[in-house]
Amino acid sequence: WVREMSLRPEYRGRRWDEVEPELQREWGERYPTAPWDAFLDRAQDLWDELMLEPGATVHRGEEPR
């Protein structure tokens, strides 16, 4: 799902902090019984990898490096 979203023109090339609210909304619409928080960390990591910036985004609750 993250790969699919990363290829959409409106998301391509954008940072995680820019797209996360929109992706969360779309996730809720597509998977209403699957909690976003259970998927969040993996989605964030995949997004950074797809945007060629592994580890670029600090996860919620983590300290910036």
XYZ file of C-alpha atoms in Angstrom:
65
model
C 0.000 0.000 0.000
C 2.786 2.444 0.852
C 4.543 1.714 -2.438
C 1.278 2.354 -4.289
C 0.809 5.682 -2.494
C 4.422 6.754 -3.120
C 3.851 6.439 -6.868
C 0.794 8.669 -6.929
C 1.628 12.114 -8.347
C 0.246 14.003 -5.358
C 2.600 12.168 -2.978
C 5.696 11.612 -5.086
C 8.824 13.248 -3.703
C 7.203 14.543 -0.512
C 8.534 14.016 3.017
C 6.746 11.785 5.523
C 5.698 14.687 7.755
C 3.976 16.264 4.753
C 2.056 13.175 3.644
C 1.343 11.338 6.906
C -1.964 13.112 7.697
C -3.256 12.433 4.188
C -2.085 8.810 4.224
C -3.686 8.291 7.632
C -7.011 9.558 6.285
C -6.771 7.322 3.208
C -5.803 4.335 5.374
C -8.876 4.892 7.549
C -11.123 5.011 4.502
C -9.597 1.932 2.896
C -9.051 -0.167 6.048
C -11.587 1.047 8.623
C -11.039 -1.899 10.978
C -7.214 -1.734 10.919
C -5.769 0.845 13.335
C -3.343 3.302 11.776
C -1.102 3.225 14.848
C -0.431 -0.499 14.337
C 0.871 0.239 10.830
C 2.445 3.651 11.385
C 6.074 2.744 12.120
C 6.344 0.311 9.213
C 4.638 2.772 6.858
C 7.055 5.500 7.915
C 10.101 3.280 7.348
C 8.843 2.151 3.949
C 8.118 5.724 2.913
C 11.648 6.827 3.787
C 13.122 3.852 1.906
C 11.004 4.558 -1.156
C 11.991 8.213 -1.083
C 15.647 7.109 -0.829
C 16.131 8.576 2.631
C 16.334 5.554 4.967
C 15.962 6.628 8.590
C 15.116 10.201 7.590
C 12.002 10.452 9.713
C 11.989 10.379 13.485
C 9.261 8.069 14.771
C 6.748 9.322 17.317
C 8.229 9.157 20.786
C 11.836 8.979 19.536
C 14.476 11.608 20.014
C 15.961 13.189 16.872
C 19.497 11.994 16.088
